[in-house]
Amino acid sequence: MLISPLLLQSKLPFTIAEVADGTEALAAAEVARALFKAGADVPALALIVVRDAVRAQALEQAFSFFAPEMELFSFPAWDCQPYDRASPNASVLARRMGTLSRLVRSRGGERPRVVITTANALVQRVPPVGWVSAQALAAAPGNALDMNDLTRWLEHNGFVRTATVRDAGEYAIRGGIIDLYAPGLLGPIRLDFFGDTLETIRQFDPETQRSTGTLAKLELIPTSEFQMTSEAIRRFRQGYVVAFGAATKGDLLYEAISEGRRFAGMEHWTPLFHDRMSRLTDYLPGAAIILDHMALDAAKERLGQANDYFQNRKSGLEAVAPGAAPYKPLPVEALYWTADELAALSSLSLPLAGRVARSEAQGREGVTLTSPDNGARPPPGSLRSPPSPQGGGT
């Protein structure tokens, strides 16, 4: 299957239909290759939205076979329910921040770039683009770097101190050595200090703890979607009072954050730590958006689920017993896309459909690739990102 770069430059909507199971990556890779060949007028970047994590993993594996030359980004969803009392897994947060940081720093041009995400991950708001691009700590052997300053940076940016580093988002201190596993790295690293001077940066195997190589430089990025700095805490306290009124006695979340302590589930109030929130599409200006079969339905279901959980939390807040810890939920639109934003996405996307009837596909504006079969027609679209949200977060 070949897709002409002229088709992409024309911005005409089209559907790739009757894609056999297991070959979705092949079809999407052809779109990415065509984008790359189209030149500067069409950014060589594609965002593929699938219905769930299982589908995303299968697509990532298929891309490694069909398109090993492409730069692949993976953006997972939180592994918890909306308005949960539990926090997302630290490794999930690390993967998300690693991808966002790579996107703001990736200039492209050398090879096609493809971002694979799920419907759940797409419709959840993310930290501002400017904040992610500014949150980095660079170092190299021979640089002056105070261990205490580095430790504070790790704590402020979501790293968890452990006895032995094994997973992303962890760090450990042993004398003049700091072990850490940061987002964007293939494995953990060991920083060896002599006083306030960073002497070496070594990679090591988390199982054997033995060194496997050295690095000439290091760039650390947060493993959390907000910081616990004094400024961020001040912003949280102000936003919390505006959203819910004066804090009451027994409000464990407010008390913990005010004291600079992390609290289980605090990520569900992430918008209060930022001036505004962004969307994943804000990190991908001009990208071709490809909706996998049923991805839009899954996104709508997620928004409906978030609304249900919000209503349940709101009802529970009104009926909370005296002395019990309240759960004060932020409005759905603070954490998730609105229905209008999702509708704009569906009208500005390139559907990758599993089944489209020939009779329904013929006569449509643009180009449709199909073969005889029956099924439901996905919405038409073009190759543009949706407009930036107006206001969008909290």
Tab-separated table of C-alpha atoms in Angstrom:
chain	number	residue	atom	x	y	z
A	1	MET	CA	0.000	0.000	0.000
A	2	LEU	CA	1.411	3.375	-1.053
A	3	ILE	CA	0.161	6.782	0.069
A	4	SER	CA	1.136	9.763	-2.050
A	5	PRO	CA	2.720	12.724	-0.225
A	6	LEU	CA	0.575	14.920	-2.464
A	7	LEU	CA	-2.500	13.511	-0.750
A	8	LEU	CA	-1.195	14.614	2.629
A	9	GLN	CA	-0.239	18.055	1.358
A	10	SER	CA	-3.760	18.518	-0.012
A	11	LYS	CA	-5.228	18.076	3.509
A	12	LEU	CA	-8.049	15.993	2.028
A	13	PRO	CA	-9.751	13.628	4.487
A	14	PHE	CA	-9.472	9.931	3.787
A	15	THR	CA	-10.037	6.586	5.483
A	16	ILE	CA	-7.785	3.542	5.424
A	17	ALA	CA	-10.389	0.810	5.640
A	18	GLU	CA	-10.573	-2.987	5.847
A	19	VAL	CA	-7.236	-3.153	7.666
A	20	ALA	CA	-6.619	-6.748	8.663
A	21	ASP	CA	-5.822	-7.464	12.302
A	22	GLY	CA	-2.090	-7.359	12.857
A	23	THR	CA	-1.367	-5.034	9.926
A	24	GLU	CA	-2.506	-1.751	11.489
A	25	ALA	CA	1.125	-0.824	12.107
A	26	LEU	CA	1.930	-1.426	8.443
A	27	ALA	CA	-0.819	0.976	7.326
A	28	ALA	CA	0.116	3.600	9.925
A	29	ALA	CA	3.804	3.289	9.001
A	30	GLU	CA	2.967	4.047	5.368
A	31	VAL	CA	1.243	7.239	6.490
A	32	ALA	CA	4.296	8.226	8.546
A	33	ARG	CA	6.635	7.510	5.631
A	34	ALA	CA	4.448	9.595	3.324
A	35	LEU	CA	4.505	12.449	5.834
A	36	PHE	CA	8.289	12.274	5.914
A	37	LYS	CA	8.516	12.337	2.106
A	38	ALA	CA	6.097	15.264	1.876
A	39	GLY	CA	8.778	17.616	3.195
A	40	ALA	CA	8.660	20.713	5.374
A	41	ASP	CA	5.061	21.619	4.533
A	42	VAL	CA	3.806	18.527	6.373
A	43	PRO	CA	5.436	17.687	9.751
A	44	ALA	CA	6.821	14.138	9.758
A	45	LEU	CA	4.917	13.294	12.928
A	46	ALA	CA	1.922	11.023	13.512
A	47	LEU	CA	-0.164	10.463	16.652
A	48	ILE	CA	-1.877	7.072	16.753
A	49	VAL	CA	-4.714	6.672	19.270
A	50	VAL	CA	-5.828	3.102	20.066
A	51	ARG	CA	-8.624	1.865	22.274
A	52	ASP	CA	-6.645	0.248	25.135
A	53	ALA	CA	-3.210	-0.656	26.503
A	54	VAL	CA	-3.258	-4.175	25.042
A	55	ARG	CA	-3.813	-2.742	21.582
A	56	ALA	CA	-1.063	-0.156	22.142
A	57	GLN	CA	1.483	-2.784	23.165
A	58	ALA	CA	0.669	-4.926	20.145
A	59	LEU	CA	1.030	-1.916	17.845
A	60	GLU	CA	4.390	-0.967	19.359
A	61	GLN	CA	5.704	-4.490	18.798
A	62	ALA	CA	4.416	-4.503	15.239
A	63	PHE	CA	6.073	-1.153	14.521
A	64	SER	CA	9.445	-2.573	15.554
A	65	PHE	CA	8.982	-5.125	12.758
A	66	PHE	CA	7.309	-3.073	10.021
A	67	ALA	CA	9.099	0.233	10.630
A	68	PRO	CA	12.291	-0.194	12.676
A	69	GLU	CA	13.732	2.999	11.182
A	70	MET	CA	11.124	5.250	12.826
A	71	GLU	CA	11.429	7.100	16.123
A	72	LEU	CA	8.695	5.631	18.322
A	73	PHE	CA	7.178	7.323	21.382
A	74	SER	CA	4.857	5.564	23.833
A	75	PHE	CA	2.494	7.528	26.091
A	76	PRO	CA	0.568	5.322	28.566
A	77	ALA	CA	-2.455	6.223	30.667
A	78	TRP	CA	-2.489	6.276	34.455
A	79	ASP	CA	-3.058	2.799	35.847
A	80	CYS	CA	-5.788	3.933	38.256
A	81	GLN	CA	-9.397	5.034	37.998
A	82	PRO	CA	-10.537	8.680	37.762
A	83	TYR	CA	-10.824	10.348	41.187
A	84	ASP	CA	-9.082	7.411	42.839
A	85	ARG	CA	-7.505	7.468	46.291
A	86	ALA	CA	-4.484	5.664	44.857
A	87	SER	CA	-1.632	7.234	42.907
A	88	PRO	CA	-0.526	6.042	39.468
A	89	ASN	CA	2.406	3.646	39.507
A	90	ALA	CA	5.757	5.453	39.596
A	91	SER	CA	7.006	3.600	36.508
A	92	VAL	CA	3.932	4.747	34.544
A	93	LEU	CA	4.530	8.362	35.573
A	94	ALA	CA	8.182	8.024	34.601
A	95	ARG	CA	7.283	6.710	31.136
A	96	ARG	CA	4.789	9.538	30.590
A	97	MET	CA	7.250	12.245	31.655
A	98	GLY	CA	9.995	10.640	29.588
A	99	THR	CA	7.831	10.837	26.469
A	100	LEU	CA	6.684	14.417	27.104
A	101	SER	CA	10.263	15.521	27.665
A	102	ARG	CA	11.460	13.775	24.482
A	103	LEU	CA	8.674	15.429	22.498
A	104	VAL	CA	9.511	18.976	23.604
A	105	ARG	CA	13.189	18.365	22.864
A	106	SER	CA	12.813	16.364	19.651
A	107	ARG	CA	13.244	18.465	16.534
A	108	GLY	CA	12.710	15.659	14.032
A	109	GLY	CA	13.891	15.919	10.457
A	110	GLU	CA	16.107	12.842	10.377
A	111	ARG	CA	13.396	10.163	10.423
A	112	PRO	CA	9.620	9.819	10.815
A	113	ARG	CA	8.270	10.105	14.346
A	114	VAL	CA	5.270	8.201	15.665
A	115	VAL	CA	3.502	8.588	19.023
A	116	ILE	CA	1.318	5.701	20.193
A	117	THR	CA	-1.185	6.336	22.961
A	118	THR	CA	-4.518	5.069	24.267
A	119	ALA	CA	-7.895	6.750	24.379
A	120	ASN	CA	-7.664	6.986	28.186
A	121	ALA	CA	-4.250	8.668	28.030
A	122	LEU	CA	-5.288	11.056	25.273
A	123	VAL	CA	-8.330	12.576	27.002
A	124	GLN	CA	-6.495	13.291	30.263
A	125	ARG	CA	-4.841	16.672	30.576
A	126	VAL	CA	-1.074	16.843	31.043
A	127	PRO	CA	1.402	19.361	32.502
A	128	PRO	CA	2.020	22.535	30.483
A	129	VAL	CA	4.456	22.284	27.591
A	130	GLY	CA	6.552	25.166	28.919
A	131	TRP	CA	6.838	23.602	32.369
A	132	VAL	CA	8.078	20.267	30.994
A	133	SER	CA	10.617	21.931	28.721
A	134	ALA	CA	12.045	23.902	31.667
A	135	GLN	CA	12.295	21.017	34.145
A	136	ALA	CA	15.664	19.449	33.449
A	137	LEU	CA	18.935	19.104	35.296
A	138	ALA	CA	22.076	18.599	33.207
A	139	ALA	CA	25.431	17.384	34.511
A	140	ALA	CA	28.698	15.880	33.271
A	141	PRO	CA	31.804	14.397	34.895
A	142	GLY	CA	33.958	17.173	36.276
A	143	ASN	CA	31.025	19.508	36.959
A	144	ALA	CA	30.455	21.027	40.387
A	145	LEU	CA	27.207	19.533	41.728
A	146	ASP	CA	26.200	19.579	45.369
A	147	MET	CA	24.791	16.211	46.489
A	148	ASN	CA	22.270	17.894	48.772
A	149	ASP	CA	21.002	20.084	45.941
A	150	LEU	CA	20.646	17.032	43.717
A	151	THR	CA	18.800	15.140	46.454
A	152	ARG	CA	16.357	18.032	46.895
A	153	TRP	CA	15.774	18.135	43.125
A	154	LEU	CA	15.000	14.414	43.109
A	155	GLU	CA	12.553	14.768	46.003
A	156	HIS	CA	10.819	17.781	44.451
A	157	ASN	CA	10.395	15.964	41.146
A	158	GLY	CA	8.793	12.758	42.340
A	159	PHE	CA	11.742	10.403	42.873
A	160	VAL	CA	11.381	7.951	45.750
A	161	ARG	CA	14.293	7.055	47.999
A	162	THR	CA	14.898	3.324	48.380
A	163	ALA	CA	17.629	1.071	49.729
A	164	THR	CA	18.378	-0.385	46.275
A	165	VAL	CA	17.427	1.123	42.917
A	166	ARG	CA	15.541	-1.274	40.646
A	167	ASP	CA	12.664	0.640	39.020
A	168	ALA	CA	12.226	3.978	37.263
A	169	GLY	CA	11.651	6.869	39.635
A	170	GLU	CA	13.824	5.500	42.462
A	171	TYR	CA	17.098	6.744	43.954
A	172	ALA	CA	19.461	5.609	46.710
A	173	ILE	CA	22.372	7.227	48.546
A	174	ARG	CA	25.458	5.397	49.814
A	175	GLY	CA	28.181	7.707	51.064
A	176	GLY	CA	29.436	9.735	48.111
A	177	ILE	CA	27.414	7.722	45.593
A	178	ILE	CA	23.873	8.356	44.319
A	179	ASP	CA	22.104	5.639	42.345
A	180	LEU	CA	19.030	6.675	40.386
A	181	TYR	CA	16.746	5.496	37.618
A	182	ALA	CA	15.396	8.445	35.674
A	183	PRO	CA	12.776	8.694	32.892
A	184	GLY	CA	14.286	8.468	29.437
A	185	LEU	CA	17.183	6.252	30.502
A	186	LEU	CA	17.513	2.627	29.424
A	187	GLY	CA	18.574	1.633	32.925
A	188	PRO	CA	19.769	2.989	36.288
A	189	ILE	CA	22.935	5.040	36.675
A	190	ARG	CA	25.473	5.574	39.441
A	191	LEU	CA	26.824	9.060	40.208
A	192	ASP	CA	30.158	9.018	42.022
A	193	PHE	CA	31.078	12.245	43.852
A	194	PHE	CA	34.292	13.565	45.306
A	195	GLY	CA	33.152	16.388	47.561
A	196	ASP	CA	30.993	18.663	45.398
A	197	THR	CA	32.454	17.386	42.137
A	198	LEU	CA	30.742	14.745	40.000
A	199	GLU	CA	33.542	12.369	39.060
A	200	THR	CA	31.838	9.632	36.998
A	201	ILE	CA	28.443	8.634	35.599
A	202	ARG	CA	28.172	4.868	35.244
A	203	GLN	CA	25.385	2.647	34.016
A	204	PHE	CA	24.731	-0.492	36.040
A	205	ASP	CA	22.619	-3.639	36.004
A	206	PRO	CA	19.810	-3.373	38.610
A	207	GLU	CA	19.919	-7.136	39.215
A	208	THR	CA	23.664	-7.584	39.763
A	209	GLN	CA	24.407	-3.935	40.694
A	210	ARG	CA	27.517	-4.174	38.515
A	211	SER	CA	28.617	-1.354	36.200
A	212	THR	CA	27.935	-1.886	32.493
A	213	GLY	CA	29.319	1.312	30.962
A	214	THR	CA	29.864	5.042	31.383
A	215	LEU	CA	28.058	8.181	30.222
A	216	ALA	CA	29.692	11.409	29.065
A	217	LYS	CA	26.765	13.532	30.228
A	218	LEU	CA	23.405	13.302	31.975
A	219	GLU	CA	20.103	15.135	31.624
A	220	LEU	CA	17.548	14.397	34.339
A	221	ILE	CA	13.828	15.010	33.904
A	222	PRO	CA	11.040	14.769	36.509
A	223	THR	CA	9.297	11.494	37.262
A	224	SER	CA	6.233	13.352	38.529
A	225	GLU	CA	3.755	15.582	36.687
A	226	PHE	CA	4.196	18.371	39.236
A	227	GLN	CA	6.812	19.563	41.710
A	228	MET	CA	6.721	19.851	45.480
A	229	THR	CA	8.585	23.158	45.626
A	230	SER	CA	7.503	26.010	47.887
A	231	GLU	CA	6.080	27.859	44.876
A	232	ALA	CA	4.082	24.825	43.699
A	233	ILE	CA	2.752	24.246	47.227
A	234	ARG	CA	1.699	27.883	47.472
A	235	ARG	CA	-0.113	27.597	44.144
A	236	PHE	CA	-1.819	24.395	45.303
A	237	ARG	CA	-3.017	25.978	48.566
A	238	GLN	CA	-4.428	29.011	46.787
A	239	GLY	CA	-6.147	26.927	44.121
A	240	TYR	CA	-7.541	24.530	46.706
A	241	VAL	CA	-9.165	27.365	48.669
A	242	VAL	CA	-10.602	28.898	45.491
A	243	ALA	CA	-12.027	25.542	44.390
A	244	PHE	CA	-13.324	24.238	47.724
A	245	GLY	CA	-13.336	27.089	50.224
A	246	ALA	CA	-11.269	27.334	53.379
A	247	ALA	CA	-9.623	24.084	54.423
A	248	THR	CA	-11.312	22.261	57.277
A	249	LYS	CA	-9.765	20.320	60.133
A	250	GLY	CA	-9.043	16.755	59.143
A	251	ASP	CA	-8.437	17.544	55.466
A	252	LEU	CA	-5.463	15.195	55.201
A	253	LEU	CA	-4.606	16.074	51.604
A	254	TYR	CA	-4.395	19.806	52.263
A	255	GLU	CA	-2.429	19.282	55.466
A	256	ALA	CA	0.076	16.929	53.836
A	257	ILE	CA	0.743	19.165	50.829
A	258	SER	CA	1.017	22.240	53.040
A	259	GLU	CA	3.755	20.463	55.001
A	260	GLY	CA	5.545	19.389	51.820
A	261	ARG	CA	4.647	15.719	52.242
A	262	ARG	CA	3.413	13.486	49.457
A	263	PHE	CA	-0.049	12.004	49.856
A	264	ALA	CA	-1.596	8.909	48.270
A	265	GLY	CA	-3.721	9.926	45.284
A	266	MET	CA	-2.492	13.533	45.215
A	267	GLU	CA	-1.965	13.272	41.437
A	268	HIS	CA	-5.729	13.652	40.975
A	269	TRP	CA	-5.282	17.310	42.003
A	270	THR	CA	-2.395	17.944	39.584
A	271	PRO	CA	-4.080	21.016	37.972
A	272	LEU	CA	-3.777	22.873	41.276
A	273	PHE	CA	0.033	22.705	41.050
A	274	HIS	CA	0.082	24.447	37.647
A	275	ASP	CA	-1.206	27.740	36.271
A	276	ARG	CA	-2.917	25.792	33.481
A	277	MET	CA	-2.905	22.335	31.925
A	278	SER	CA	-2.141	21.201	28.384
A	279	ARG	CA	-3.236	18.334	26.147
A	280	LEU	CA	-1.062	15.702	24.535
A	281	THR	CA	-1.888	17.222	21.136
A	282	ASP	CA	-0.309	20.501	22.305
A	283	TYR	CA	3.021	18.650	22.317
A	284	LEU	CA	2.436	17.585	18.696
A	285	PRO	CA	1.741	20.702	16.603
A	286	GLY	CA	0.758	19.838	13.052
A	287	ALA	CA	0.773	16.076	13.650
A	288	ALA	CA	-1.357	13.691	11.619
A	289	ILE	CA	-3.833	12.163	14.052
A	290	ILE	CA	-4.778	8.551	13.351
A	291	LEU	CA	-7.737	7.082	15.228
A	292	ASP	CA	-7.671	3.300	15.454
A	293	HIS	CA	-10.907	1.369	15.120
A	294	MET	CA	-13.163	2.047	18.157
A	295	ALA	CA	-10.662	4.488	19.703
A	296	LEU	CA	-13.166	7.333	19.597
A	297	ASP	CA	-15.807	5.180	21.302
A	298	ALA	CA	-13.295	4.303	24.025
A	299	ALA	CA	-12.472	7.993	24.531
A	300	LYS	CA	-16.151	8.884	24.906
A	301	GLU	CA	-16.592	6.035	27.371
A	302	ARG	CA	-13.665	7.316	29.435
A	303	LEU	CA	-15.160	10.796	29.651
A	304	GLY	CA	-18.491	9.281	30.690
A	305	GLN	CA	-16.721	7.199	33.321
A	306	ALA	CA	-14.922	10.266	34.668
A	307	ASN	CA	-18.238	12.104	34.967
A	308	ASP	CA	-19.769	9.164	36.852
A	309	TYR	CA	-16.846	8.991	39.295
A	310	PHE	CA	-16.995	12.758	39.817
A	311	GLN	CA	-20.704	12.644	40.648
A	312	ASN	CA	-20.121	9.786	43.067
A	313	ARG	CA	-17.324	11.674	44.810
A	314	LYS	CA	-19.416	14.835	44.950
A	315	SER	CA	-22.330	12.940	46.486
A	316	GLY	CA	-19.982	11.320	48.981
A	317	LEU	CA	-18.564	14.724	49.935
A	318	GLU	CA	-22.017	16.035	50.731
A	319	ALA	CA	-22.745	12.992	52.897
A	320	VAL	CA	-19.358	12.749	54.644
A	321	ALA	CA	-19.594	11.914	58.334
A	322	PRO	CA	-18.238	14.393	60.883
A	323	GLY	CA	-14.541	13.788	61.467
A	324	ALA	CA	-14.109	11.685	58.312
A	325	ALA	CA	-11.502	12.619	55.710
A	326	PRO	CA	-13.290	14.389	52.826
A	327	TYR	CA	-12.555	13.765	49.140
A	328	LYS	CA	-13.001	17.052	47.306
A	329	PRO	CA	-12.986	16.319	43.550
A	330	LEU	CA	-11.930	18.846	40.944
A	331	PRO	CA	-14.369	19.397	38.042
A	332	VAL	CA	-14.055	16.875	35.235
A	333	GLU	CA	-12.993	19.506	32.717
A	334	ALA	CA	-9.997	20.376	34.919
A	335	LEU	CA	-8.562	16.879	34.535
A	336	TYR	CA	-10.039	15.665	31.244
A	337	TRP	CA	-11.005	16.916	27.817
A	338	THR	CA	-14.464	18.312	27.239
A	339	ALA	CA	-16.937	16.680	24.865
A	340	ASP	CA	-16.411	19.603	22.463
A	341	GLU	CA	-12.656	19.044	22.395
A	342	LEU	CA	-13.170	15.376	21.632
A	343	ALA	CA	-15.651	16.237	18.886
A	344	ALA	CA	-13.068	18.581	17.350
A	345	LEU	CA	-10.520	15.774	17.396
A	346	SER	CA	-12.882	13.327	15.701
A	347	SER	CA	-13.480	15.783	12.867
A	348	LEU	CA	-9.770	16.500	12.430
A	349	SER	CA	-8.362	12.982	12.334
A	350	LEU	CA	-7.454	10.254	9.910
A	351	PRO	CA	-9.491	7.115	10.785
A	352	LEU	CA	-7.753	3.751	10.539
A	353	ALA	CA	-10.823	1.541	10.378
A	354	GLY	CA	-11.185	-2.177	10.788
A	355	ARG	CA	-14.279	-2.425	8.591
A	356	VAL	CA	-16.006	-0.040	6.174
A	357	ALA	CA	-18.638	-1.052	3.654
A	358	ARG	CA	-17.780	-0.277	0.037
A	359	SER	CA	-21.211	1.277	-0.579
A	360	GLU	CA	-20.733	3.658	2.352
A	361	ALA	CA	-17.151	4.545	1.479
A	362	GLN	CA	-17.689	5.415	-2.185
A	363	GLY	CA	-18.561	8.982	-2.975
A	364	ARG	CA	-16.963	10.446	0.118
A	365	GLU	CA	-14.827	13.549	-0.089
A	366	GLY	CA	-11.145	12.639	-0.223
A	367	VAL	CA	-9.728	9.156	-0.620
A	368	THR	CA	-10.867	5.859	0.899
A	369	LEU	CA	-8.967	2.599	0.683
A	370	THR	CA	-11.357	-0.313	1.144
A	371	SER	CA	-12.305	-3.832	0.111
A	372	PRO	CA	-15.703	-5.644	0.084
A	373	ASP	CA	-17.117	-6.222	3.589
A	374	ASN	CA	-19.679	-4.792	5.951
A	375	GLY	CA	-19.290	-2.576	8.949
A	376	ALA	CA	-19.762	0.849	10.422
A	377	ARG	CA	-18.219	3.905	8.825
A	378	PRO	CA	-15.872	5.911	11.054
A	379	PRO	CA	-15.987	9.708	10.994
A	380	PRO	CA	-14.121	11.540	8.201
A	381	GLY	CA	-11.177	13.748	8.996
A	382	SER	CA	-8.122	15.630	7.822
A	383	LEU	CA	-4.481	15.873	8.767
A	384	ARG	CA	-4.466	18.671	11.290
A	385	SER	CA	-4.238	18.915	15.043
A	386	PRO	CA	-7.276	20.339	16.880
A	387	PRO	CA	-7.052	24.005	17.873
A	388	SER	CA	-5.552	24.913	21.240
A	389	PRO	CA	-8.102	24.797	24.072
A	390	GLN	CA	-9.593	28.041	25.274
A	391	GLY	CA	-8.991	28.076	28.980
A	392	GLY	CA	-8.947	24.226	29.214
A	393	GLY	CA	-7.661	23.407	32.779
A	394	THR	CA	-8.008	24.890	36.172
